[in-house]
Each structure stands twice: as C-alpha cells, then as structure tokens.
Amino acid sequence: MNEKQRLESQQINRENSTDVKSDTNDNLDRLKKLSSDELISKYFQTTYEPPNLKKARSRRKKDVDIHYDFDIPLEMKAVGKGKKFLIRTYGCQMNEHDTEIMAGILTNMGYQSTEDTNDADIILLNTCAIRENAENKVFGEIGHLKPLKLEKPDLIIGVCGCMSQEESVVNRILKKHPFVDLIFGTHNIHRLPTLINEAMFGKEMVVEVWSKEGDIIENLPKVRNGKIKAWVNIMYGCDKFCTYCIVPYTRGKERSRRPEDIIQEVRHLAAQGYKEVTLLGQNVNAYGKDLDIDYGLGDLMNEISKIDIPRIRFTTSHPRDFDDRLIEVLAQGGNLLDHIHLPVQSGSSDILRVMARRYTREDYLDLVKKIRQAMPNATLTTDIIVGFPNETDEQFEETMTLMEEVGFESAYTFIYSPREGTPAAKWEDNIPMEVKKARLQRLNELVNKQSREAMKKYEGKIVKVLVEGESKKDPDVLSGYTERNKLVNFKGPKSIIGNIVEVKVTNAKTWTLDGELIEEAIEVK
Ligand code: SAH
Ligand code: SF4
Ligand code: F3S
C-alpha cells in the first residue's frame, strides 16, 4: 500500500492523555460538518462500490493473487511484549476462524491473550453485519468501551470483520465514535501488524478497508481455539448475491484455495492430533469453480477422506451447486459425516425467486430425495428467513409444510432484516413486525417439535461422541457431539476428553441428549 492510498488523517490527539475527551469532542464536531460523500472520499481507500449484479458476474474473470510470503516485519515482532489482547467475535464460523488468525498474528508480535477487558492493551471487535441486531450489539459494545478508552488513552480499540466493510458503518464510527483507533476490513487482516503500529505511533484514526475483491493469503499464523476441532477455510467470499444478503459485499468474490494447500493444512492438523475438521466457505459447493483445473468439492472431499482424521464436516452448502459427484463421495461415509446443513430460506418458489436463490421448492425437494437415496441416514438441518418483503400467509405456510416434508432435525430461523445496499433493501419491508414475530414463533414451535422427535429416536441407542470437555452447566459432566452433531452430556473421567467414545443415550431432550459412557477410555473410530 502506498502513501496515496493511505487515508487522510483525523486529528485524534493521543499525545496528551488528559485531553482525549475534549479532542474527541472537537473531532466529532469537525466530522459532523462533513457530508457523507466527503467522508467516504476521505476515509475509504478505494471508491465504495454499491452492490452490482453485472459486476458480480464478471468477478470470476479477474485473477486472484495467492500470497505465500506473509511475514511480520522484524521491527514489529516485539511490539506486544508484556501486553495483552482481547478479541470479541460476533457472527459465523468464518469470523471465529479469522479471530484465530488475528490471535496468531498478535501472538507472533509478542502479545498475550486475556479475557479481561480492563487488562487488555488492545481490544478488537470482530463484527458481523448479517442482520441489524448483530450490528446493534456491536455499536452497544463500542459505546461501553468509551469510558475505558478515556481512562486508558493508550488502549487500542479496533473494529474489524464484516461491519467494517460497510460504508455506513465506517461513517457512523467516524462520526459518533471517534475514540476508536482502528478500523480494518476482512481483506486487511494480514496487515494487522502495520495497522497496529500506525495506530500506536500515529495521531490519527487508522482506517484501512479495501473494497477490492480480495486475494488469498496462505501462510498466516493461527492460534486455534482448542486442540480437538479445527476450522479450515476452503474458499472465501460469495458470488451468489441472494437479494437479502450482505455477505458478497463484506467478503468479496468467491475464491478457492488451491487443493494442495488445503490438503496440507488438514494433514498437518491430523498430525497434531486434531479429531475433527470443518471445511469452511459461505457456499462450499461452489468450491473449485474459479480454479484453472477441473476440480470440485466432491474431488476435494474425496482426497480429504483419505487423510487419517476421524471426522470431516463442511459448511455451508448451497442447494444450487450440490452436485452428484459430491453426493457420491459423501455416500462413501468413512470420516465424511452425514450431517448436511442445507439452507433452504423459504418453502415458496415465488419467494425463492425474488430471493435469487436460483432453485425452486421442487428442485430443493428433488435434491433432498437424491441425498436421502444415497445416504439414508443423513441428517438435514437448514436456515429459514420469515417475513421477506411481500411474503404472504400462504407463502409462509409453504415454508411450514416444507419443514415437515423434509423432516429437518433443526433449523436456524430468522426474521428478515433489510441490509443497506442489497437489492431487497430497496423493496418495502412491508410485513408488520407482529406478523413476522408470529410467523417466527409458529415456525420455531415446529422446529422444536421436529428436533424433539429426532432426539427421541436416539433413546436407548449407542452413539459415538467426540468428547470436548466439561459441560458448561456442570463441571462433573462431560459433553461432546455425535457424528450427526447432537450434543450429548454424560459422566466420565476427564482423561477421555479429546477421544471419541461410545455413549448409550438414556434421555432425550429437545436439543441435547443425556447418556452413560459405555466403555471407559476406549477410543473408537
Ligand atoms: N452462506 C450461507 C449462509 C450465510 S448467512 C447460505 O447461503 O446458506 C446465514 C443465514 O443468515 C442465511 O442462511 C440466512 O438464513 C440468514 N440471513 C442472511 N441475510 C439475512 C437477512 N438480511 N435477514 C435475515 N436473515 C438473513
Ligand atoms: Fe449470502 Fe449465502 Fe446467498 Fe452467499 S449464498 S449471498 S452468503 S445467503
Ligand atoms: Fe456475519 Fe460476516 Fe459471517 S456478515 S455471518 S460474520 S460472513
């Protein structure tokens, strides 16, 4: 990045700590006088591009650069010595994994992690933009951090993740929360050492958001959360542009990692003793489409199935690209688990069309049939949005009937939330909140019922559980997940944490199973 690209400065004077408050207020007054356009040109590095479907289609033609040369500049390797960092993570697994990468970078700069806000020298909020309430939570948290910043002017507060890719969010932080030191986007994580350095030694708020589509940076350090389960990105971004969704704008274009890089990472995790790997992408079924070889998710899963690691999962699937090759590979079983999270969003073909999901109710049901034929015991779960613009009662009923017809064992359900810049946000959000809430409640009752019924079937059965640790509610109880992702609580010695053991289910609840350990300390595969 050259100096021209650098953002112009904003005068938050941190040199004299007692003046922070008044400087912050001066700054605020000055910023309030700027128009929105002035703010954008002042602080956004490249021109902000509103969502554009035409452009999205041409995305694939552009080259993706893969970088294998990440390094922390020598002079920054000790910047964090004796200091602590705290990262708050919101949103999906993608963000959780980005947090592991940022923790890796910070650890390599000498920082140690802390859970205590008061003890931290740097606090990063890794944010999610998927729905309005996700954003509100973050703005609430930013507000809570202000007194701490005024008390500790050397504290660095950073906002990163999907919200920082949004123009309106950056504007709002600049205007209303000028005590924030650092804003950086999802494509700028590898720049963290330099950005921290600038925030520390410069006088101005550091903003670095690239609205360009994103490269792949391969060799970033990671401090993984635990030694049992690991996430592995197989691709980044999304080109599906569902009309309600902000992700294609916050995460950039679809770009796949090279198979050899993924396989090497999974092999390495297996060698380190990890028991489960979840392959990550917003739309993993599009894996490989942008590569210069004829290679898809089915091929990748097939190769990964040969690696000696007991459990492989993948998320999230998009029904549109779920092809026969993948079904064939998944049906081989082995370490490929037959739990498929397959977001449907709506049971109405008309709503699906305006959502630009590019499949109909019938297409979805056909795909489910195919999956069930190849994997009779497969567990299916889904995501559903209620109250999309113009959704009629009848269309919502179609979602209810689809839920039953497929027999989803659980579902994440959401009230539609307009996201600025997406096509759907231009349409009137015309379903009253009471109606949206009533639909959500009815749907959730059905989801609970189906989950309860699915869980009931496990009573008396023996399941394989990857023991993750003590249960959150009771330290005398261990908990872990079955192959089909059901949480099981049971008593056993702590020595079996990290092993896969057999547990007999004694009692099924709506969302969890209680059981008894069958064979102590004997690991099964
Ligand atoms: N890539 C995944 C899901 C990403 S976001 C997929 O395509 O399935 C996770 C879920 O959030 C989505 O499946 C959708 O159900 C929900 N979601 C996304 N945008 C939303 C919005 N604007 N309002 C409400 N829910 C939304
Ligand atoms: Fe969003 Fe998923 Fe659609 Fe991509 S496929 S636009 S992430 S809902
Ligand atoms: Fe949220 Fe970004 Fe994930 S918007 S759901 S954190 S990709």
XYZ file of C-alpha atoms and ligand atoms in Angstrom:
566
model
C 0.000 0.000 0.000
C 1.409 3.371 -0.914
C 1.038 6.645 0.892
C -1.515 7.915 -1.599
C -3.756 5.032 -0.744
C -3.407 5.821 2.915
C -6.288 7.591 4.407
C -6.064 11.173 5.346
C -5.620 11.868 8.945
C -8.166 12.572 11.549
C -6.819 14.550 14.421
C -7.341 12.444 17.476
C -4.560 13.694 19.612
C -3.422 10.976 21.913
C -0.201 12.638 22.907
C -1.698 14.359 25.872
C -3.857 11.801 27.549
C -5.855 14.231 29.684
C -7.069 15.931 26.534
C -8.509 12.873 24.935
C -12.083 13.714 25.796
C -12.014 17.284 24.529
C -10.058 16.295 21.454
C -12.516 13.549 20.787
C -15.346 16.064 21.011
C -13.587 18.572 18.739
C -13.042 15.849 16.303
C -16.638 14.849 16.431
C -17.807 18.401 15.743
C -15.500 18.647 12.770
C -16.642 15.362 11.328
C -20.299 16.207 11.737
C -19.776 19.109 9.333
C -18.629 16.776 6.569
C -21.147 15.377 4.139
C -21.426 11.660 3.713
C -19.676 11.805 0.313
C -16.818 13.797 1.765
C -16.449 11.246 4.485
C -16.332 8.400 2.038
C -13.731 10.004 -0.182
C -11.726 10.981 2.869
C -11.696 7.626 4.562
C -12.397 4.891 2.075
C -9.312 3.782 0.226
C -10.968 2.885 -2.984
C -14.269 4.165 -4.217
C -17.060 2.340 -2.477
C -18.993 0.326 -4.989
C -22.609 -0.359 -4.300
C -23.836 -3.895 -4.983
C -23.887 -4.571 -8.674
C -25.071 -7.853 -10.111
C -23.486 -7.267 -13.512
C -20.119 -6.685 -11.926
C -20.598 -9.738 -9.743
C -20.927 -11.912 -12.806
C -17.683 -10.589 -14.239
C -15.914 -11.196 -10.952
C -14.668 -14.615 -11.948
C -12.754 -13.277 -14.887
C -10.441 -11.328 -12.659
C -7.364 -13.026 -11.353
C -6.903 -13.841 -7.700
C -3.420 -13.425 -6.306
C -2.268 -16.087 -3.881
C 0.413 -14.928 -1.488
C 2.680 -17.357 0.301
C 5.026 -14.776 1.718
C 3.279 -13.389 4.801
C 5.729 -12.271 7.443
C 5.653 -9.968 10.422
C 8.173 -7.173 9.904
C 11.140 -7.644 12.218
C 10.636 -4.328 13.978
C 7.078 -5.354 14.943
C 7.861 -8.767 16.340
C 8.285 -7.427 19.876
C 5.696 -4.624 19.790
C 3.321 -6.601 22.001
C 5.849 -7.782 24.552
C 4.346 -7.531 28.045
C 0.994 -6.504 26.540
C -2.340 -8.259 26.224
C -5.028 -8.556 23.585
C -8.711 -9.371 23.653
C -10.796 -10.176 20.578
C -14.599 -10.216 20.781
C -16.077 -12.299 17.989
C -19.548 -11.935 16.533
C -21.117 -13.810 13.612
C -20.334 -17.045 11.848
C -17.536 -19.651 11.868
C -15.744 -17.614 9.240
C -15.317 -14.826 11.765
C -14.393 -17.271 14.532
C -11.645 -18.550 12.305
C -10.490 -15.044 11.371
C -10.195 -14.404 15.095
C -7.866 -17.412 15.351
C -5.731 -15.864 12.619
C -5.644 -12.449 14.304
C -4.755 -14.175 17.581
C -1.929 -15.907 15.687
C -0.628 -12.626 14.308
C -0.850 -10.859 17.670
C 0.850 -13.748 19.464
C 3.668 -13.560 16.935
C 4.003 -9.879 17.805
C 4.567 -10.780 21.444
C 1.041 -10.114 22.781
C -0.649 -12.495 25.206
C -4.375 -13.126 25.247
C -6.683 -12.042 28.055
C -10.395 -12.354 28.745
C -10.431 -9.281 30.968
C -11.380 -6.022 29.254
C -9.612 -3.974 31.931
C -6.398 -5.891 31.434
C -6.224 -5.548 27.647
C -3.895 -3.202 25.770
C -5.659 -3.901 22.517
C -9.322 -4.783 22.047
C -10.598 -5.882 18.654
C -14.274 -6.295 17.819
C -14.598 -8.827 15.008
C -18.046 -7.887 13.789
C -20.957 -9.393 11.852
C -23.276 -7.485 9.509
C -25.775 -10.187 8.641
C -28.759 -8.651 10.451
C -29.488 -5.318 12.086
C -29.487 -6.736 15.610
C -25.982 -8.137 15.053
C -24.820 -4.610 14.239
C -26.680 -3.032 17.145
C -24.891 -5.330 19.568
C -21.538 -4.131 18.266
C -22.450 -0.454 18.438
C -23.587 -1.060 22.027
C -20.239 -2.640 22.816
C -18.297 0.211 21.179
C -20.224 2.628 23.401
C -19.344 0.591 26.501
C -15.659 0.828 25.643
C -15.574 4.641 25.578
C -15.082 5.180 29.350
C -12.260 2.637 29.298
C -10.548 4.459 26.443
C -10.874 7.771 28.264
C -9.338 6.177 31.332
C -6.600 4.379 29.375
C -5.700 6.514 26.359
C -3.036 4.045 25.240
C -5.602 1.304 24.858
C -6.090 0.456 21.181
C -9.676 -0.211 20.147
C -10.152 -1.766 16.727
C -13.252 -2.657 14.724
C -12.842 -5.322 12.056
C -14.887 -8.045 10.388
C -17.894 -7.711 8.129
C -19.328 -4.455 9.519
C -16.175 -2.560 8.709
C -16.678 -3.415 5.027
C -19.836 -1.294 5.084
C -19.611 2.344 4.166
C -22.421 3.380 6.511
C -20.771 1.687 9.469
C -17.410 3.327 8.849
C -19.184 6.688 8.590
C -21.036 6.124 11.817
C -17.885 5.184 13.707
C -16.052 8.183 12.312
C -18.882 10.472 13.306
C -20.087 9.063 16.573
C -17.233 7.007 17.988
C -14.046 8.860 17.082
C -12.259 7.319 20.065
C -11.964 4.103 18.022
C -8.314 3.805 16.935
C -8.504 1.367 14.097
C -10.997 0.119 11.515
C -9.945 -2.573 9.083
C -11.791 -4.801 6.665
C -11.982 -8.531 6.099
C -9.373 -8.322 3.308
C -6.890 -6.481 5.519
C -6.287 -8.938 8.353
C -2.756 -9.710 7.175
C -1.969 -6.013 7.501
C -2.639 -6.088 11.253
C 0.979 -5.590 12.414
C 1.411 -2.473 10.285
C -2.007 -1.134 11.215
C -1.348 -1.556 14.930
C 1.956 0.164 14.513
C 0.264 3.083 12.791
C -2.441 3.254 15.453
C 0.166 3.207 18.185
C 2.551 5.760 16.864
C 0.335 7.903 14.644
C -2.004 10.558 15.884
C -4.922 9.677 13.718
C -7.616 7.044 13.474
C -6.347 4.341 11.136
C -8.915 3.170 8.600
C -7.999 0.540 6.060
C -10.800 -1.075 4.165
C -10.270 -2.451 0.707
C -13.412 -2.765 -1.261
C -11.393 -4.679 -3.857
C -12.371 -8.260 -4.119
C -9.719 -9.903 -2.041
C -6.682 -12.094 -2.542
C -5.722 -15.312 -0.783
C -3.021 -15.077 1.840
C -1.808 -18.573 2.575
C 0.667 -18.744 5.397
C -0.994 -16.682 8.109
C -0.245 -17.831 11.658
C -3.159 -19.202 13.720
C -3.826 -19.770 17.372
C -6.633 -22.280 17.214
C -9.307 -22.408 19.837
C -8.662 -25.878 21.280
C -6.826 -28.971 20.171
C -9.754 -31.193 19.246
C -11.719 -29.495 16.473
C -10.377 -27.170 13.801
C -11.723 -24.986 11.021
C -10.144 -24.933 7.612
C -11.145 -22.356 5.014
C -11.518 -23.930 1.611
C -12.779 -20.806 -0.051
C -13.540 -17.197 0.643
C -16.273 -14.801 -0.431
C -19.572 -15.401 -2.169
C -20.843 -14.697 -5.675
C -24.415 -15.826 -5.164
C -25.811 -12.387 -4.367
C -29.030 -13.564 -2.745
C -31.074 -10.374 -2.754
C -31.270 -10.034 1.049
C -27.668 -10.840 1.867
C -24.731 -8.587 2.697
C -22.036 -11.284 2.624
C -20.962 -10.948 -1.045
C -20.158 -7.300 -0.316
C -18.413 -7.853 3.009
C -16.392 -10.907 1.988
C -15.612 -10.210 -1.645
C -15.671 -12.530 -4.589
C -15.666 -16.309 -4.466
C -12.120 -17.554 -4.466
C -10.950 -21.094 -3.784
C -7.749 -22.095 -2.094
C -5.578 -24.496 -4.089
C -6.411 -28.137 -3.186
C -2.801 -28.886 -2.249
C -2.756 -26.044 0.302
C -5.979 -27.283 1.914
C -4.827 -30.898 1.978
C -1.532 -29.925 3.516
C -3.320 -27.978 6.261
C -5.672 -30.890 7.031
C -2.736 -33.347 7.065
C -0.918 -31.083 9.447
C -3.952 -30.933 11.755
C -4.229 -34.728 11.673
C -0.548 -34.998 12.600
C -1.143 -32.634 15.519
C -3.867 -34.948 16.819
C -6.984 -32.975 15.862
C -10.049 -35.212 15.680
C -12.389 -33.122 13.605
C -12.034 -30.643 10.768
C -14.817 -28.456 9.418
C -14.217 -27.173 5.911
C -15.461 -23.609 5.689
C -16.913 -21.411 2.998
C -20.068 -19.319 2.535
C -21.042 -21.543 -0.352
C -18.692 -24.519 -0.260
C -20.447 -26.198 -3.157
C -19.011 -23.579 -5.487
C -15.531 -24.744 -4.471
C -13.171 -25.024 -7.418
C -15.286 -23.155 -9.963
C -12.739 -20.361 -10.094
C -9.700 -22.661 -10.266
C -7.871 -23.300 -13.506
C -8.362 -27.056 -13.070
C -11.469 -29.205 -13.321
C -11.878 -29.882 -9.630
C -14.832 -29.514 -7.276
C -15.888 -30.043 -3.676
C -16.550 -33.746 -4.343
C -12.956 -34.205 -5.523
C -11.592 -32.313 -2.551
C -13.708 -34.269 -0.045
C -12.615 -37.489 -1.707
C -8.948 -36.645 -1.166
C -9.512 -35.399 2.352
C -11.411 -38.590 3.229
C -8.123 -40.461 2.794
C -6.399 -38.408 5.487
C -6.224 -40.103 8.878
C -8.517 -37.767 10.792
C -11.711 -39.216 12.266
C -14.254 -36.564 11.364
C -14.700 -34.228 8.425
C -17.589 -31.766 8.210
C -18.281 -28.936 5.789
C -20.401 -25.807 5.865
C -22.280 -24.041 4.367
C -23.858 -25.821 1.433
C -25.880 -24.046 -1.183
C -28.538 -26.268 -2.767
C -27.871 -24.869 -6.218
C -24.351 -26.261 -6.625
C -24.778 -29.502 -4.655
C -23.753 -31.923 -7.411
C -23.934 -35.696 -7.936
C -20.191 -36.135 -7.585
C -20.344 -34.696 -4.056
C -23.283 -36.930 -3.127
C -21.388 -39.953 -4.464
C -18.304 -39.078 -2.415
C -20.275 -38.317 0.754
C -22.120 -41.618 0.420
C -18.786 -43.440 0.850
C -19.018 -42.461 4.522
C -15.854 -43.137 6.483
C -14.695 -39.916 8.054
C -17.114 -37.845 5.957
C -20.017 -37.240 8.303
C -23.548 -37.449 7.007
C -24.881 -34.306 8.580
C -25.680 -31.776 5.893
C -26.590 -28.189 6.669
C -28.536 -27.152 3.598
C -30.118 -23.691 3.966
C -33.436 -23.507 2.137
C -34.529 -19.984 3.278
C -38.165 -20.425 2.165
C -40.600 -23.116 1.093
C -42.206 -20.907 -1.542
C -40.838 -20.974 -5.086
C -42.032 -17.404 -5.623
C -40.174 -16.130 -2.570
C -37.109 -18.164 -3.546
C -37.190 -16.496 -6.946
C -37.195 -12.977 -5.515
C -34.514 -14.016 -3.074
C -32.485 -15.027 -6.167
C -31.739 -18.414 -4.635
C -31.887 -19.972 -8.109
C -33.813 -23.091 -7.160
C -37.483 -23.858 -6.626
C -39.197 -25.748 -3.838
C -39.359 -28.733 -6.185
C -35.637 -28.531 -7.029
C -34.851 -28.499 -3.334
C -37.094 -31.491 -2.636
C -35.519 -33.388 -5.532
C -32.072 -32.724 -4.125
C -33.184 -33.939 -0.696
C -34.544 -37.109 -2.304
C -31.237 -37.724 -4.063
C -29.265 -37.175 -0.869
C -31.579 -39.499 1.078
C -31.301 -42.210 -1.569
C -27.516 -42.134 -1.389
C -27.330 -41.572 2.385
C -30.471 -42.964 4.004
C -29.384 -41.888 7.472
C -28.286 -38.369 6.591
C -29.351 -35.648 8.985
C -30.515 -32.450 7.351
C -30.623 -29.042 9.014
C -31.387 -25.664 7.489
C -31.692 -21.865 7.690
C -35.016 -20.106 7.152
C -35.967 -16.445 6.802
C -39.515 -15.314 7.602
C -41.147 -12.025 6.662
C -39.310 -11.378 3.415
C -40.924 -8.401 1.579
C -44.398 -9.334 0.303
C -44.334 -12.814 1.865
C -47.994 -13.819 2.090
C -49.560 -16.070 4.717
C -49.866 -18.772 2.064
C -46.191 -18.477 1.141
C -45.224 -18.748 4.778
C -47.425 -21.865 5.064
C -45.341 -23.351 2.263
C -42.285 -22.918 4.448
C -44.088 -24.732 7.262
C -45.038 -27.639 5.017
C -41.540 -27.867 3.549
C -40.086 -28.000 7.051
C -42.264 -31.061 7.714
C -41.858 -32.648 4.324
C -38.064 -32.629 4.510
C -38.066 -33.532 8.199
C -35.287 -31.121 9.150
C -33.900 -32.076 12.541
C -33.172 -28.483 13.387
C -33.142 -25.057 11.801
C -31.765 -21.607 12.374
C -34.694 -19.269 11.881
C -34.507 -15.543 11.266
C -36.758 -12.543 10.824
C -35.867 -10.772 7.589
C -33.660 -7.771 8.217
C -33.096 -5.267 5.393
C -29.384 -4.713 4.712
C -28.475 -1.400 3.168
C -27.074 -1.763 -0.321
C -28.677 -5.135 -1.068
C -31.375 -5.343 -3.768
C -34.085 -6.398 -1.288
C -33.464 -3.332 0.866
C -34.911 -1.218 -1.946
C -38.201 -3.045 -1.630
C -40.635 -2.024 1.037
C -40.127 -4.021 4.230
C -43.888 -4.367 4.337
C -44.585 -7.279 6.655
C -45.526 -5.817 10.057
C -43.224 -6.837 12.915
C -46.101 -8.555 14.791
C -46.749 -10.726 11.737
C -43.046 -11.530 11.350
C -42.825 -12.440 15.028
C -45.941 -14.580 14.914
C -44.573 -16.456 11.885
C -41.234 -16.949 13.570
C -42.924 -18.268 16.682
C -45.022 -20.767 14.771
C -42.022 -21.903 12.800
C -39.910 -22.264 15.937
C -42.600 -24.376 17.572
C -42.446 -26.709 14.591
C -38.633 -26.720 14.628
C -38.663 -27.617 18.341
C -41.196 -30.374 17.770
C -39.162 -31.899 14.953
C -35.960 -31.640 16.928
C -37.602 -33.291 19.954
C -38.883 -36.124 17.775
C -35.499 -36.623 16.133
C -33.801 -36.690 19.529
C -36.354 -39.133 20.980
C -35.278 -41.726 18.397
C -31.841 -41.840 19.992
C -33.128 -43.060 23.364
C -31.600 -46.470 24.130
C -29.193 -46.188 21.191
C -25.408 -46.084 21.288
C -23.748 -43.034 19.751
C -20.140 -42.084 19.111
C -19.223 -38.888 20.906
C -16.150 -36.742 20.394
C -15.602 -35.604 23.984
C -14.885 -31.884 24.026
C -14.690 -31.157 27.727
C -16.720 -30.369 30.800
C -20.312 -29.400 30.236
C -20.902 -25.654 30.511
C -23.560 -26.151 33.169
C -21.943 -28.828 35.335
C -18.194 -29.455 35.613
C -18.873 -33.041 36.741
C -20.476 -33.796 33.406
C -18.638 -34.226 30.111
C -20.065 -33.185 26.794
C -19.402 -33.672 23.128
C -21.046 -34.096 19.758
C -22.198 -37.159 17.865
C -21.386 -37.651 14.207
C -24.723 -36.058 13.367
C -23.930 -33.072 15.531
C -26.139 -33.815 18.553
C -24.826 -32.560 21.868
C -24.503 -35.356 24.444
C -23.947 -34.921 28.200
C -22.683 -37.827 30.287
C -20.472 -38.645 33.262
C -16.940 -39.892 32.720
C -13.301 -39.336 33.602
C -11.617 -36.165 32.323
C -8.939 -38.363 30.772
C -11.246 -39.165 27.850
C -11.504 -35.518 26.754
C -10.382 -35.402 23.127
C -11.335 -39.050 22.478
C -14.224 -40.498 20.544
C -16.160 -42.770 22.905
C -19.390 -44.739 22.860
C -22.257 -43.447 24.934
C -25.668 -45.025 25.494
C -28.432 -42.429 25.317
C -30.663 -42.564 28.378
C -32.782 -39.456 27.985
C -33.563 -37.201 25.029
C -34.322 -33.525 25.476
C -35.313 -31.019 22.779
C -31.760 -30.023 21.860
C -29.476 -32.339 23.840
C -29.103 -35.987 24.829
C -28.167 -37.416 28.237
C -26.255 -40.660 28.265
C -23.978 -43.133 30.007
C -20.444 -43.856 28.974
C -20.157 -47.413 27.727
C -16.514 -48.206 27.557
C -14.232 -46.011 29.564
C -11.112 -44.665 27.955
C -11.510 -46.869 24.928
C -11.410 -44.844 21.813
C -13.494 -45.891 18.866
C -13.141 -44.830 15.270
N -23.872 -18.825 3.036
C -24.908 -19.388 3.748
C -25.447 -18.575 4.897
C -24.874 -17.278 5.268
S -25.672 -16.266 6.392
C -26.020 -19.729 2.808
O -26.139 -19.211 1.734
O -26.838 -20.512 3.152
C -26.542 -17.326 7.467
C -28.014 -17.179 7.373
O -28.419 -15.888 7.764
C -28.587 -17.347 5.991
O -28.704 -18.674 5.610
C -29.923 -16.662 6.113
O -30.902 -17.563 6.564
C -29.673 -15.620 7.196
N -29.673 -14.271 6.629
C -28.819 -13.759 5.726
N -29.156 -12.487 5.437
C -30.249 -12.188 6.177
C -31.081 -11.037 6.303
N -30.842 -9.934 5.608
N -32.113 -11.088 7.169
C -32.363 -12.204 7.880
N -31.636 -13.318 7.790
C -30.583 -13.325 6.953
Fe -25.499 -14.821 1.391
Fe -25.268 -17.439 1.426
Fe -26.646 -16.223 -0.505
Fe -23.982 -16.033 -0.408
S -25.182 -17.894 -0.780
S -25.428 -14.382 -0.825
S -23.657 -15.972 1.780
S -27.165 -16.291 1.705
Fe -21.748 -12.268 9.716
Fe -19.844 -11.843 8.003
Fe -20.318 -14.269 8.834
S -21.815 -10.877 7.988
S -22.491 -14.254 9.232
S -19.621 -12.617 10.076
S -19.627 -13.678 6.809
